[in-house]
XYZ file of C-alpha atoms in Angstrom:
127
model
C 8.368 -6.539 31.452
C 7.673 -3.963 28.737
C 7.242 -5.256 25.211
C 9.535 -3.410 22.798
C 8.315 -2.916 19.286
C 10.811 -3.486 16.488
C 10.936 -0.483 14.134
C 9.271 -1.223 10.807
C 11.361 -0.993 7.695
C 10.066 1.289 4.974
C 10.386 0.113 1.378
C 9.120 3.426 -0.003
C 7.096 6.423 1.133
C 5.177 9.347 -0.350
C 3.177 12.370 0.680
C -0.519 11.845 -0.132
C -3.905 13.582 -0.028
C -2.644 17.079 -0.891
C 0.287 16.831 1.507
C -1.811 16.105 4.564
C -0.614 12.534 5.148
C 2.481 10.361 4.737
C 2.139 6.885 3.224
C 4.856 4.342 4.075
C 4.936 0.890 2.448
C 6.496 -1.620 4.836
C 6.122 -4.968 3.109
C 5.527 -6.477 -0.320
C 4.279 -10.029 0.131
C 4.036 -12.633 -2.634
C 1.183 -15.135 -2.801
C 0.493 -17.900 -5.335
C -2.224 -15.851 -7.040
C -1.574 -12.250 -5.933
C 0.638 -9.840 -3.994
C -0.065 -7.603 -1.013
C 1.321 -4.229 0.062
C 1.306 -3.498 3.810
C 1.362 0.199 4.675
C 0.832 2.884 7.289
C -0.622 6.370 6.846
C 0.344 9.141 9.267
C -1.556 10.978 10.663
C -4.388 8.437 10.644
C -7.194 8.736 8.122
C -10.467 9.981 9.611
C -12.848 7.386 11.006
C -15.582 6.640 8.446
C -18.184 7.193 11.177
C -16.934 10.782 11.675
C -16.124 11.860 8.099
C -16.434 10.862 4.460
C -14.436 7.655 4.037
C -11.244 7.624 1.980
C -11.306 4.802 -0.572
C -8.220 3.200 -2.115
C -7.647 1.480 -5.478
C -4.438 -0.101 -6.798
C -3.182 -0.527 -10.355
C 0.346 -1.631 -11.217
C 2.681 -2.613 -14.041
C 5.984 -4.407 -13.768
C 9.112 -3.701 -15.783
C 8.349 -6.490 -18.263
C 4.843 -5.235 -19.123
C 2.528 -7.301 -16.897
C -0.460 -5.451 -15.440
C -1.930 -5.980 -11.977
C -5.298 -4.877 -10.629
C -6.926 -4.205 -7.281
C -8.308 -7.223 -5.424
C -9.308 -5.561 -2.166
C -7.792 -4.721 1.163
C -8.409 -3.702 4.732
C -7.311 -0.958 7.077
C -7.942 0.490 10.491
C -6.512 2.735 13.153
C -3.410 1.492 14.962
C -3.983 0.582 18.602
C -2.112 3.676 19.784
C -4.044 5.960 17.385
C -0.919 7.367 15.712
C -1.562 6.017 12.214
C -3.778 3.990 9.934
C -2.438 0.490 9.191
C -3.591 -1.368 6.146
C -2.975 -3.739 3.310
C -4.086 -3.834 -0.293
C -3.868 -6.788 -2.643
C -3.562 -7.039 -6.425
C -3.844 -9.885 -8.924
C -2.338 -11.816 -10.608
C 0.791 -13.003 -8.796
C 3.990 -11.035 -9.394
C 5.942 -12.395 -12.337
C 9.136 -14.082 -11.154
C 11.118 -12.350 -13.934
C 9.986 -8.847 -12.916
C 12.642 -6.691 -11.252
C 10.433 -3.795 -10.206
C 6.806 -2.858 -10.045
C 5.316 0.583 -10.646
C 2.253 1.050 -8.457
C -0.464 3.666 -8.765
C -2.520 3.999 -5.597
C -5.566 6.204 -6.059
C -7.159 7.650 -2.943
C -10.753 8.821 -3.442
C -11.950 11.462 -0.970
C -15.071 13.590 -1.331
C -15.412 12.584 -4.994
C -11.861 13.711 -5.832
C -9.080 11.357 -6.959
C -5.640 11.695 -5.351
C -3.144 9.462 -7.217
C 0.149 8.339 -5.719
C 2.912 6.689 -7.795
C 5.414 4.303 -6.204
C 8.185 2.045 -7.470
C 9.123 -1.103 -5.584
C 11.887 -3.604 -6.263
C 10.398 -7.076 -6.365
C 13.499 -8.402 -4.605
C 12.021 -6.781 -1.466
C 9.038 -9.152 -1.637
C 8.680 -11.687 1.127
C 7.261 -15.152 0.448
């Protein structure tokens, strides 16, 4: 029997790194002390062993003025090689009263910053 993969929902997407890649955010997950964005990047980012690594930093502000800062993340090539899958986490936890969050993801490649601005509705967050 062949395993069928359920298509991933996309909360938001953006073109990044001078138009060479597409970022798609698939999940916004709430934790007691933080929140995590799960994403894919197509085509995949180059392997750090073969090219200069692309670093990622997150800063965010919600619609009631709370600020959130990068707390780390992880990423790697998808098993089929079609994209990079990753997650990035910020602290503190999302405020329950916040309706949306404005996220700035900054990709650093070859010493150059490539910012990406996203807006997510916090109602899309999963517990």
